[in-house]
GROMACS .gro file of C-alpha atoms in nm:
model
  490
    1MET     CA    1  -0.331  -0.429   1.580
    2SER     CA    2  -0.671  -0.314   1.679
    3ASP     CA    3  -0.913  -0.194   1.409
    4ALA     CA    4  -1.143  -0.032   1.661
    5ALA     CA    5  -1.250   0.321   1.574
    6PRO     CA    6  -1.105   0.616   1.763
    7PRO     CA    7  -1.329   0.762   2.037
    8THR     CA    8  -1.574   1.028   1.942
    9ILE     CA    9  -1.484   1.389   2.038
   10SER     CA   10  -1.687   1.675   2.176
   11ILE     CA   11  -1.737   2.005   2.008
   12SER     CA   12  -1.553   2.180   2.288
   13GLU     CA   13  -1.253   1.952   2.230
   14VAL     CA   14  -1.267   2.040   1.863
   15GLU     CA   15  -1.259   2.406   1.935
   16ARG     CA   16  -0.958   2.378   2.163
   17THR     CA   17  -0.773   2.163   1.913
   18VAL     CA   18  -0.843   2.403   1.628
   19ALA     CA   19  -0.722   2.708   1.834
   20ARG     CA   20  -0.387   2.538   1.890
   21GLU     CA   21  -0.348   2.435   1.531
   22LEU     CA   22  -0.437   2.779   1.395
   23GLU     CA   23  -0.159   2.938   1.594
   24ARG     CA   24   0.084   2.692   1.440
   25ILE     CA   25  -0.023   2.759   1.081
   26ALA     CA   26  -0.093   3.131   1.135
   27PRO     CA   27   0.223   3.256   0.960
   28VAL     CA   28   0.111   3.097   0.634
   29ILE     CA   29  -0.270   3.140   0.635
   30ASP     CA   30  -0.274   3.498   0.760
   31GLU     CA   31  -0.010   3.628   0.524
   32LEU     CA   32  -0.147   3.449   0.216
   33GLY     CA   33  -0.505   3.558   0.306
   34SER     CA   34  -0.396   3.918   0.323
   35ARG     CA   35  -0.226   3.899  -0.017
   36PHE     CA   36  -0.530   3.759  -0.190
   37GLN     CA   37  -0.762   4.009  -0.013
   38ALA     CA   38  -0.542   4.300  -0.121
   39ALA     CA   39  -0.573   4.178  -0.478
   40GLY     CA   40  -0.949   4.173  -0.450
   41HIS     CA   41  -0.993   3.798  -0.419
   42GLU     CA   42  -1.143   3.563  -0.164
   43LEU     CA   43  -0.925   3.290  -0.013
   44ALA     CA   44  -1.013   3.007   0.231
   45LEU     CA   45  -0.838   2.720   0.394
   46VAL     CA   46  -1.052   2.421   0.294
   47GLY     CA   47  -1.094   2.048   0.306
   48GLY     CA   48  -0.851   1.809   0.471
   49PRO     CA   49  -0.641   2.071   0.647
   50VAL     CA   50  -0.952   2.204   0.827
   51ARG     CA   51  -1.066   1.860   0.914
   52ASP     CA   52  -0.727   1.751   1.035
   53ALA     CA   53  -0.689   2.073   1.243
   54MET     CA   54  -1.002   1.968   1.428
   55LEU     CA   55  -0.866   1.616   1.481
   56GLY     CA   56  -0.528   1.744   1.603
   57ARG     CA   57  -0.352   1.582   1.309
   58LEU     CA   58  -0.061   1.810   1.232
   59GLN     CA   59   0.004   1.881   0.863
   60THR     CA   60   0.253   2.078   0.652
   61ASP     CA   61   0.038   2.044   0.340
   62LEU     CA   62  -0.227   2.311   0.315
   63ASP     CA   63  -0.514   2.333   0.057
   64PHE     CA   64  -0.686   2.663  -0.026
   65THR     CA   65  -0.970   2.760  -0.253
   66THR     CA   66  -1.006   3.101  -0.405
   67SER     CA   67  -1.215   3.325  -0.635
   68ALA     CA   68  -0.905   3.399  -0.833
   69ARG     CA   69  -0.844   3.233  -1.168
   70PRO     CA   70  -0.529   3.019  -1.199
   71GLU     CA   71  -0.328   3.288  -1.382
   72GLU     CA   72  -0.387   3.539  -1.098
   73THR     CA   73  -0.324   3.274  -0.833
   74GLU     CA   74   0.011   3.197  -0.992
   75ARG     CA   75   0.099   3.568  -1.004
   76LEU     CA   76   0.021   3.613  -0.638
   77LEU     CA   77   0.207   3.303  -0.528
   78ARG     CA   78   0.523   3.390  -0.721
   79ARG     CA   79   0.553   3.709  -0.515
   80TRP     CA   80   0.539   3.513  -0.191
   81ALA     CA   81   0.657   3.150  -0.229
   82ASP     CA   82   1.004   3.000  -0.261
   83ALA     CA   83   0.893   2.792  -0.560
   84VAL     CA   84   0.575   2.769  -0.768
   85TRP     CA   85   0.454   2.493  -0.999
   86ASP     CA   86   0.156   2.405  -1.214
   87VAL     CA   87  -0.030   2.117  -1.043
   88GLY     CA   88  -0.318   2.119  -1.289
   89ARG     CA   89  -0.403   2.452  -1.444
   90ALA     CA   90  -0.696   2.309  -1.636
   91PHE     CA   91  -0.844   2.204  -1.300
   92GLY     CA   92  -0.760   2.539  -1.148
   93THR     CA   93  -0.479   2.425  -0.916
   94ILE     CA   94  -0.139   2.601  -0.863
   95GLY     CA   95   0.113   2.459  -0.613
   96CYS     CA   96   0.398   2.623  -0.424
   97ARG     CA   97   0.645   2.579  -0.145
   98LYS     CA   98   0.712   2.827   0.137
   99GLY     CA   99   0.976   2.708   0.375
  100ASP     CA  100   0.857   2.367   0.502
  101TRP     CA  101   0.499   2.431   0.391
  102GLN     CA  102   0.349   2.272   0.072
  103VAL     CA  103   0.058   2.476  -0.053
  104GLU     CA  104  -0.203   2.419  -0.325
  105VAL     CA  105  -0.454   2.689  -0.425
  106THR     CA  106  -0.750   2.591  -0.639
  107THR     CA  107  -1.010   2.813  -0.803
  108TYR     CA  108  -1.372   2.767  -0.692
  109ARG     CA  109  -1.504   2.492  -0.914
  110SER     CA  110  -1.759   2.234  -0.991
  111GLU     CA  111  -1.705   1.910  -1.180
  112ALA     CA  112  -1.909   1.613  -1.297
  113TYR     CA  113  -1.874   1.294  -1.501
  114ASP     CA  114  -2.103   1.198  -1.785
  115ALA     CA  115  -2.214   0.835  -1.818
  116SER     CA  116  -1.908   0.727  -2.022
  117SER     CA  117  -1.624   0.968  -1.951
  118ARG     CA  118  -1.315   0.880  -1.753
  119LYS     CA  119  -1.239   1.248  -1.694
  120PRO     CA  120  -1.451   1.512  -1.519
  121ASP     CA  121  -1.582   1.823  -1.686
  122VAL     CA  122  -1.455   2.124  -1.485
  123ASP     CA  123  -1.628   2.454  -1.460
  124PHE     CA  124  -1.487   2.732  -1.236
  125GLY     CA  125  -1.733   2.854  -0.975
  126ASP     CA  126  -1.791   3.199  -0.828
  127SER     CA  127  -1.866   3.136  -0.457
  128LEU     CA  128  -1.718   2.950  -0.159
  129ALA     CA  129  -2.059   2.806  -0.078
  130GLY     CA  130  -2.087   2.659  -0.423
  131ASP     CA  131  -1.741   2.511  -0.398
  132LEU     CA  132  -1.810   2.347  -0.060
  133GLY     CA  133  -2.136   2.199  -0.197
  134ARG     CA  134  -1.943   1.999  -0.461
  135ARG     CA  135  -1.704   1.841  -0.213
  136ASP     CA  136  -1.714   1.475  -0.129
  137PHE     CA  137  -1.801   1.459   0.244
  138THR     CA  138  -1.932   1.705   0.501
  139VAL     CA  139  -1.613   1.669   0.705
  140ASN     CA  140  -1.425   1.794   0.401
  141ALA     CA  141  -1.679   2.070   0.321
  142MET     CA  142  -1.565   2.303   0.599
  143ALA     CA  143  -1.355   2.614   0.536
  144LEU     CA  144  -1.177   2.896   0.713
  145SER     CA  145  -1.220   3.226   0.528
  146LEU     CA  146  -0.899   3.436   0.532
  147PRO     CA  147  -0.754   3.654   0.655
  148GLY     CA  148  -1.049   3.701   0.906
  149ARG     CA  149  -1.063   3.330   1.001
  150GLY     CA  150  -1.441   3.304   0.962
  151PHE     CA  151  -1.555   2.942   0.996
  152GLU     CA  152  -1.778   2.817   0.716
  153ASP     CA  153  -1.967   2.490   0.779
  154PRO     CA  154  -2.293   2.497   0.575
  155TYR     CA  155  -2.342   2.117   0.586
  156GLY     CA  156  -2.274   2.032   0.950
  157GLY     CA  157  -1.932   1.883   0.905
  158VAL     CA  158  -1.816   1.964   1.257
  159VAL     CA  159  -2.104   1.765   1.407
  160ASP     CA  160  -2.031   1.467   1.179
  161LEU     CA  161  -1.657   1.505   1.263
  162ALA     CA  162  -1.732   1.490   1.640
  163ALA     CA  163  -1.956   1.188   1.584
  164GLY     CA  164  -1.709   1.011   1.353
  165VAL     CA  165  -1.958   0.978   1.064
  166LEU     CA  166  -1.906   1.021   0.685
  167ARG     CA  167  -2.195   1.186   0.504
  168THR     CA  168  -2.217   1.373   0.178
  169PRO     CA  169  -2.317   1.743   0.151
  170GLY     CA  170  -2.602   1.666  -0.081
  171THR     CA  171  -2.751   1.333  -0.166
  172PRO     CA  172  -2.489   1.057  -0.206
  173GLU     CA  173  -2.644   0.960  -0.538
  174ASP     CA  174  -2.576   1.314  -0.675
  175SER     CA  175  -2.223   1.313  -0.526
  176PHE     CA  176  -2.126   0.973  -0.668
  177SER     CA  177  -2.274   1.057  -1.004
  178ASP     CA  178  -2.058   1.368  -1.011
  179ASP     CA  179  -1.744   1.161  -0.930
  180PRO     CA  180  -1.778   0.781  -0.882
  181LEU     CA  181  -1.434   0.775  -0.729
  182ARG     CA  182  -1.585   0.922  -0.421
  183MET     CA  183  -1.721   0.576  -0.341
  184MET     CA  184  -1.362   0.458  -0.309
  185ARG     CA  185  -1.280   0.767  -0.107
  186ALA     CA  186  -1.557   0.679   0.139
  187ALA     CA  187  -1.384   0.352   0.207
  188ARG     CA  188  -1.048   0.520   0.220
  189PHE     CA  189  -1.159   0.779   0.475
  190ALA     CA  190  -1.322   0.509   0.686
  191ALA     CA  191  -0.979   0.340   0.690
  192GLN     CA  192  -0.785   0.654   0.756
  193LEU     CA  193  -1.005   0.816   1.019
  194GLY     CA  194  -1.180   0.514   1.163
  195PHE     CA  195  -1.520   0.676   1.087
  196THR     CA  196  -1.848   0.506   1.027
  197VAL     CA  197  -2.013   0.553   0.686
  198ALA     CA  198  -2.374   0.674   0.705
  199PRO     CA  199  -2.631   0.412   0.600
  200GLU     CA  200  -2.762   0.620   0.309
  201VAL     CA  201  -2.408   0.652   0.176
  202VAL     CA  202  -2.351   0.278   0.201
  203ALA     CA  203  -2.678   0.220   0.024
  204ALA     CA  204  -2.577   0.454  -0.266
  205MET     CA  205  -2.240   0.286  -0.293
  206THR     CA  206  -2.398  -0.055  -0.324
  207ALA     CA  207  -2.652   0.060  -0.581
  208MET     CA  208  -2.393   0.254  -0.792
  209ALA     CA  209  -2.088   0.025  -0.755
  210ASP     CA  210  -2.072  -0.047  -1.122
  211ARG     CA  211  -2.017   0.325  -1.199
  212ILE     CA  212  -1.661   0.287  -1.071
  213ALA     CA  213  -1.585   0.125  -1.408
  214ILE     CA  214  -1.560   0.470  -1.573
  215ILE     CA  215  -1.277   0.579  -1.341
  216SER     CA  216  -0.921   0.532  -1.470
  217ALA     CA  217  -0.716   0.251  -1.324
  218GLU     CA  218  -0.462   0.497  -1.199
  219ARG     CA  219  -0.704   0.684  -0.990
  220VAL     CA  220  -0.849   0.367  -0.847
  221ARG     CA  221  -0.497   0.238  -0.764
  222ASP     CA  222  -0.403   0.556  -0.588
  223GLU     CA  223  -0.713   0.535  -0.364
  224LEU     CA  224  -0.645   0.165  -0.296
  225VAL     CA  225  -0.288   0.238  -0.190
  226LYS     CA  226  -0.407   0.509   0.053
  227LEU     CA  227  -0.669   0.275   0.190
  228VAL     CA  228  -0.432  -0.018   0.240
  229CYS     CA  229  -0.168   0.214   0.409
  230ALA     CA  230  -0.427   0.370   0.640
  231PRO     CA  231  -0.446   0.299   1.022
  232PHE     CA  232  -0.764   0.097   0.990
  233PRO     CA  233  -0.756  -0.085   0.651
  234ARG     CA  234  -0.998  -0.362   0.761
  235ARG     CA  235  -1.275  -0.104   0.790
  236GLY     CA  236  -1.223   0.024   0.431
  237LEU     CA  237  -1.171  -0.319   0.277
  238THR     CA  238  -1.478  -0.456   0.444
  239LEU     CA  239  -1.685  -0.166   0.312
  240LEU     CA  240  -1.552  -0.227  -0.044
  241VAL     CA  241  -1.653  -0.596  -0.023
  242GLU     CA  242  -1.993  -0.539   0.136
  243THR     CA  243  -2.095  -0.270  -0.120
  244GLY     CA  244  -1.975  -0.469  -0.414
  245LEU     CA  245  -1.706  -0.220  -0.510
  246ALA     CA  246  -1.430  -0.476  -0.449
  247GLY     CA  247  -1.590  -0.694  -0.711
  248HIS     CA  248  -1.495  -0.428  -0.969
  249VAL     CA  249  -1.158  -0.305  -0.840
  250LEU     CA  250  -1.013  -0.610  -0.650
  251PRO     CA  251  -1.235  -0.905  -0.725
  252GLU     CA  252  -0.989  -1.155  -0.580
  253LEU     CA  253  -1.071  -1.026  -0.229
  254PRO     CA  254  -1.447  -1.104  -0.209
  255ALA     CA  255  -1.379  -1.434  -0.384
  256LEU     CA  256  -1.189  -1.551  -0.072
  257ALA     CA  257  -1.503  -1.541   0.129
  258LEU     CA  258  -1.616  -1.853  -0.055
  259GLU     CA  259  -1.314  -2.058   0.048
  260ARG     CA  260  -1.192  -2.247   0.356
  261ASP     CA  261  -0.841  -2.249   0.489
  262GLU     CA  262  -0.690  -2.594   0.464
  263HIS     CA  263  -0.524  -2.583   0.807
  264HIS     CA  264  -0.806  -2.412   1.004
  265ARG     CA  265  -1.132  -2.531   0.852
  266HIS     CA  266  -1.339  -2.327   1.099
  267LYS     CA  267  -1.194  -2.009   0.942
  268ASP     CA  268  -1.305  -1.825   0.629
  269VAL     CA  269  -1.005  -1.745   0.409
  270TYR     CA  270  -1.133  -1.392   0.365
  271GLU     CA  271  -1.133  -1.332   0.748
  272HIS     CA  272  -0.798  -1.510   0.778
  273THR     CA  273  -0.656  -1.271   0.505
  274LEU     CA  274  -0.768  -0.957   0.691
  275THR     CA  275  -0.618  -1.094   1.015
  276VAL     CA  276  -0.288  -1.160   0.827
  277LEU     CA  277  -0.295  -0.804   0.704
  278GLU     CA  278  -0.339  -0.669   1.053
  279GLN     CA  279  -0.065  -0.889   1.190
  280SER     CA  280   0.170  -0.780   0.918
  281ILE     CA  281   0.107  -0.420   1.018
  282ASP     CA  282   0.209  -0.506   1.367
  283LEU     CA  283   0.543  -0.625   1.231
  284GLU     CA  284   0.627  -0.323   1.012
  285HIS     CA  285   0.865  -0.193   1.276
  286ARG     CA  286   1.106  -0.459   1.144
  287LEU     CA  287   1.141  -0.255   0.824
  288ALA     CA  288   1.228   0.071   1.000
  289ALA     CA  289   1.583   0.189   1.048
  290GLU     CA  290   1.718   0.170   1.399
  291GLY     CA  291   1.568   0.457   1.603
  292GLU     CA  292   1.315   0.538   1.338
  293PRO     CA  293   0.936   0.493   1.379
  294ALA     CA  294   0.748   0.227   1.177
  295ARG     CA  295   0.585   0.355   0.865
  296PRO     CA  296   0.311   0.198   0.650
  297ASP     CA  297   0.464  -0.033   0.396
  298PHE     CA  298   0.240  -0.091   0.097
  299VAL     CA  299   0.432  -0.391  -0.044
  300SER     CA  300   0.417  -0.592   0.274
  301ARG     CA  301   0.054  -0.507   0.337
  302PHE     CA  302  -0.061  -0.574  -0.015
  303ALA     CA  303   0.130  -0.906  -0.019
  304ALA     CA  304  -0.061  -0.999   0.301
  305LEU     CA  305  -0.383  -0.909   0.135
  306MET     CA  306  -0.308  -1.111  -0.182
  307HIS     CA  307  -0.123  -1.405  -0.036
  308ASP     CA  308  -0.414  -1.660  -0.061
  309VAL     CA  309  -0.592  -1.526  -0.375
  310GLY     CA  310  -0.486  -1.850  -0.555
  311LYS     CA  311  -0.708  -2.066  -0.331
  312PRO     CA  312  -1.038  -2.028  -0.522
  313ARG     CA  313  -0.862  -2.156  -0.842
  314THR     CA  314  -0.690  -2.449  -0.669
  315ARG     CA  315  -0.956  -2.580  -0.427
  316ARG     CA  316  -1.000  -2.952  -0.438
  317PHE     CA  317  -1.213  -3.176  -0.212
  318VAL     CA  318  -1.053  -3.495  -0.086
  319ASP     CA  319  -1.245  -3.822  -0.010
  320ASP     CA  320  -1.192  -3.783   0.362
  321GLY     CA  321  -1.376  -3.453   0.358
  322THR     CA  322  -1.072  -3.226   0.379
  323VAL     CA  323  -1.002  -2.948   0.129
  324THR     CA  324  -0.671  -2.884  -0.042
  325PHE     CA  325  -0.528  -2.576  -0.228
  326HIS     CA  326  -0.215  -2.724  -0.377
  327HIS     CA  327   0.006  -2.474  -0.564
  328HIS     CA  328  -0.215  -2.182  -0.453
  329ASP     CA  329   0.109  -1.991  -0.397
  330VAL     CA  330   0.215  -2.013  -0.765
  331VAL     CA  331  -0.134  -1.948  -0.897
  332GLY     CA  332  -0.179  -1.662  -0.646
  333ALA     CA  333   0.143  -1.495  -0.771
  334LYS     CA  334   0.015  -1.497  -1.130
  335LEU     CA  335  -0.318  -1.357  -1.034
  336THR     CA  336  -0.150  -1.089  -0.821
  337ARG     CA  337   0.071  -0.990  -1.118
  338LYS     CA  338  -0.229  -0.969  -1.343
  339ARG     CA  339  -0.439  -0.764  -1.108
  340MET     CA  340  -0.156  -0.521  -1.024
  341ALA     CA  341  -0.081  -0.479  -1.395
  342ALA     CA  342  -0.447  -0.396  -1.460
  343LEU     CA  343  -0.425  -0.129  -1.187
  344ARG     CA  344  -0.119   0.023  -1.343
  345PHE     CA  345   0.125  -0.046  -1.062
  346SER     CA  346   0.494  -0.005  -1.121
  347GLY     CA  347   0.694  -0.299  -1.231
  348ASP     CA  348   0.902  -0.291  -0.917
  349ASP     CA  349   0.588  -0.309  -0.697
  350ILE     CA  350   0.441  -0.591  -0.911
  351ASP     CA  351   0.761  -0.794  -0.890
  352ALA     CA  352   0.796  -0.739  -0.517
  353VAL     CA  353   0.441  -0.830  -0.419
  354SER     CA  354   0.421  -1.129  -0.661
  355LYS     CA  355   0.745  -1.268  -0.530
  356LEU     CA  356   0.620  -1.251  -0.169
  357VAL     CA  357   0.292  -1.428  -0.267
  358GLU     CA  358   0.484  -1.701  -0.450
  359LEU     CA  359   0.726  -1.756  -0.151
  360HIS     CA  360   0.480  -1.727   0.135
  361LEU     CA  361   0.459  -2.107   0.184
  362ARG     CA  362   0.827  -2.180   0.141
  363PHE     CA  363   0.893  -2.190   0.511
  364HIS     CA  364   0.628  -2.460   0.566
  365GLY     CA  365   0.791  -2.683   0.302
  366TYR     CA  366   1.074  -2.763   0.543
  367GLY     CA  367   0.880  -2.954   0.807
  368SER     CA  368   0.935  -2.850   1.169
  369GLY     CA  369   1.279  -2.691   1.121
  370GLU     CA  370   1.502  -2.955   0.959
  371TRP     CA  371   1.676  -2.693   0.751
  372THR     CA  372   2.012  -2.771   0.594
  373ASP     CA  373   2.261  -2.492   0.520
  374SER     CA  374   2.175  -2.542   0.156
  375ALA     CA  375   1.802  -2.488   0.216
  376VAL     CA  376   1.876  -2.167   0.411
  377ARG     CA  377   2.093  -2.033   0.138
  378ARG     CA  378   1.827  -2.098  -0.128
  379TYR     CA  379   1.566  -1.940   0.094
  380VAL     CA  380   1.772  -1.623   0.115
  381ARG     CA  381   1.863  -1.632  -0.253
  382ASP     CA  382   1.506  -1.673  -0.367
  383ALA     CA  383   1.374  -1.394  -0.138
  384GLY     CA  384   1.649  -1.154  -0.252
  385ASP     CA  385   1.574  -0.799  -0.143
  386GLN     CA  386   1.233  -0.903  -0.010
  387LEU     CA  387   1.373  -1.124   0.270
  388GLU     CA  388   1.267  -0.898   0.559
  389ARG     CA  389   0.921  -0.862   0.412
  390LEU     CA  390   0.904  -1.243   0.366
  391HIS     CA  391   0.984  -1.277   0.736
  392ILE     CA  392   0.697  -1.047   0.812
  393LEU     CA  393   0.446  -1.226   0.583
  394THR     CA  394   0.543  -1.570   0.706
  395ARG     CA  395   0.506  -1.474   1.066
  396ALA     CA  396   0.175  -1.288   1.008
  397ASP     CA  397   0.031  -1.587   0.821
  398CYS     CA  398   0.003  -1.779   1.147
  399THR     CA  399  -0.351  -1.719   1.269
  400THR     CA  400  -0.417  -2.038   1.455
  401ARG     CA  401  -0.607  -2.023   1.781
  402ASN     CA  402  -0.399  -2.319   1.906
  403ARG     CA  403  -0.146  -2.144   2.132
  404ARG     CA  404   0.085  -2.437   2.143
  405LYS     CA  405   0.100  -2.469   1.767
  406ALA     CA  406   0.146  -2.100   1.724
  407GLU     CA  407   0.433  -2.095   1.974
  408ARG     CA  408   0.600  -2.387   1.795
  409LEU     CA  409   0.577  -2.206   1.462
  410ARG     CA  410   0.719  -1.891   1.615
  411ARG     CA  411   1.014  -2.074   1.772
  412THR     CA  412   1.086  -2.258   1.444
  413TYR     CA  413   1.088  -1.931   1.249
  414ASP     CA  414   1.307  -1.775   1.516
  415ASP     CA  415   1.552  -2.058   1.463
  416LEU     CA  416   1.546  -2.006   1.088
  417GLU     CA  417   1.617  -1.631   1.122
  418ALA     CA  418   1.900  -1.712   1.361
  419ARG     CA  419   2.043  -1.959   1.105
  420ILE     CA  420   2.019  -1.695   0.836
  421GLY     CA  421   2.202  -1.446   1.064
  422ARG     CA  422   2.484  -1.688   1.134
  423LEU     CA  423   2.528  -1.785   0.771
  424SER     CA  424   2.515  -1.427   0.664
  425GLU     CA  425   2.802  -1.336   0.887
  426GLU     CA  426   3.006  -1.633   0.769
  427GLU     CA  427   2.922  -1.631   0.397
  428GLU     CA  428   2.780  -1.286   0.305
  429LEU     CA  429   2.442  -1.430   0.194
  430ALA     CA  430   2.302  -1.101   0.092
  431SER     CA  431   2.553  -1.085  -0.200
  432MET     CA  432   2.568  -1.454  -0.276
  433ARG     CA  433   2.761  -1.534  -0.600
  434PRO     CA  434   2.981  -1.815  -0.727
  435ASP     CA  435   3.335  -1.849  -0.612
  436LEU     CA  436   3.462  -1.768  -0.966
  437ASP     CA  437   3.350  -1.473  -1.179
  438GLY     CA  438   3.288  -1.465  -1.557
  439ASN     CA  439   3.641  -1.365  -1.645
  440GLN     CA  440   3.793  -1.643  -1.434
  441ILE     CA  441   3.559  -1.900  -1.593
  442MET     CA  442   3.657  -1.792  -1.946
  443GLU     CA  443   4.031  -1.802  -1.852
  444ILE     CA  444   4.018  -2.139  -1.693
  445LEU     CA  445   3.812  -2.301  -1.966
  446GLY     CA  446   3.969  -2.104  -2.252
  447ILE     CA  447   3.634  -2.012  -2.396
  448PRO     CA  448   3.488  -1.673  -2.519
  449PRO     CA  449   3.183  -1.494  -2.380
  450GLY     CA  450   2.861  -1.676  -2.452
  451ARG     CA  451   2.608  -1.931  -2.328
  452ASP     CA  452   2.875  -2.166  -2.196
  453VAL     CA  453   2.996  -1.900  -1.958
  454GLY     CA  454   2.646  -1.848  -1.826
  455ALA     CA  455   2.594  -2.227  -1.784
  456ALA     CA  456   2.922  -2.256  -1.597
  457TYR     CA  457   2.832  -1.959  -1.376
  458ALA     CA  458   2.491  -2.116  -1.289
  459HIS     CA  459   2.657  -2.449  -1.207
  460LEU     CA  460   2.905  -2.284  -0.963
  461LEU     CA  461   2.620  -2.087  -0.805
  462GLU     CA  462   2.433  -2.418  -0.747
  463LEU     CA  463   2.748  -2.559  -0.586
  464ARG     CA  464   2.779  -2.243  -0.373
  465LEU     CA  465   2.420  -2.291  -0.257
  466ASP     CA  466   2.465  -2.658  -0.178
  467ASP     CA  467   2.809  -2.655  -0.021
  468GLY     CA  468   2.888  -2.303   0.082
  469PRO     CA  469   3.209  -2.108  -0.008
  470MET     CA  470   3.494  -2.291  -0.175
  471SER     CA  471   3.858  -2.191  -0.219
  472PHE     CA  472   3.973  -2.085  -0.564
  473GLU     CA  473   4.145  -2.419  -0.624
  474ALA     CA  474   3.831  -2.619  -0.519
  475ALA     CA  475   3.612  -2.406  -0.738
  476ARG     CA  476   3.853  -2.439  -1.036
  477ASP     CA  477   3.864  -2.817  -0.996
  478ALA     CA  478   3.485  -2.839  -0.974
  479LEU     CA  479   3.452  -2.619  -1.282
  480LEU     CA  480   3.692  -2.836  -1.481
  481ALA     CA  481   3.520  -3.158  -1.372
  482TRP     CA  482   3.179  -3.017  -1.481
  483TRP     CA  483   3.323  -2.903  -1.810
  484SER     CA  484   3.484  -3.227  -1.894
  485ALA     CA  485   3.162  -3.419  -1.809
  486ARG     CA  486   2.945  -3.213  -2.043
  487PRO     CA  487   2.844  -3.416  -2.348
  488ASP     CA  488   2.775  -3.111  -2.557
  489ARG     CA  489   3.092  -2.911  -2.481
  490PRO     CA  490   3.295  -2.788  -2.783
   0.00000   0.00000   0.00000
């Protein structure tokens, strides 16, 4: 995957693109604009939808800003929409659905953080110009007044959009003081749009990076997820590292720049990690259903980003001058779990990413492909429902410039996947379980439910992994032999 920025566009191209998009969304914006105008209120399409219309990025989510207060907005929407809900009345936002369109309407507002608060103070404004002035970047500070479709661009957003540059409407210091999360959003938009961040914005992010500490973990997490799942994540992650923001929100990432990869000593582990991330993105099509397009997969991307974070803690220098990172997979899984918990990720996401980090070296533990059937079964069992993502991470983790070595690793992993496929057809590996269930174990041994049943089940599962499926009779005989040999049996 290339992380090159998209080409810049001309103003005339922007105008043509907007004209096409306005015709597509006209049924919504014109009717809604007329309703608010008839009620004596201003309404404007604003922010991301205006920006995306100029970029030719089709959306069904539309954001509006209005002079109406939330109660009046809700009243007007209920007469028009199929469903209405309260997104955040205290922040002035009411949401609704009209057919396939998702709409949010927010009262003109201004907001700012004080030095210690995690939540912004919100004051409703009284003008579109004032509302645009409080927005994060000039490319998001453009609006289309409705129903007349008058274009409002007081801060030169269309010029910055055409040039592919992120700037703030006012000074970046004032913007980031109002909401420090905007520093994360700068990195996220660089990753989403492929834009360059203006030097003065980068300078302010660097000087004010520690202000991100007042933002809640949940809001930081949400921006990080959007960044990682964007088309150009390297651009955003690099910006976080270079400005020092990563040191506050994902310190494991910049720490990698201090390390060396044990297999490719000419490579910085930080750069290796970003390459693994990009290569994992190129393999996301493996997760899509047949006939469906590939979609960003946060779990596989974040596992790629975190797979080597255990290296700084495990680095050891050997007498011959080499560097080792023994057990960095296990240490990295623990660090990943701790970081994701601090960022308030769900338990399912934490378990999935941590498992992938812990297993990312498993393939390399079996030499050049001398896999027994038992080893293949255990590989599948340990990966569980993350097997396809483990395939992606293991393949992406090969960044050697030695073509012969890379081709050998690829063929070896091809062989492993083929082995998994054959055994899966023969043995139903995806639902691997012992050849006797708990009830059968209790009946054969004549014991009640309890620890002994669990121990017997675990023993039979180990036999299943080692030897494959057994007949009922063979499994029964193996169970009885194990039971009779137990020194602590009743």
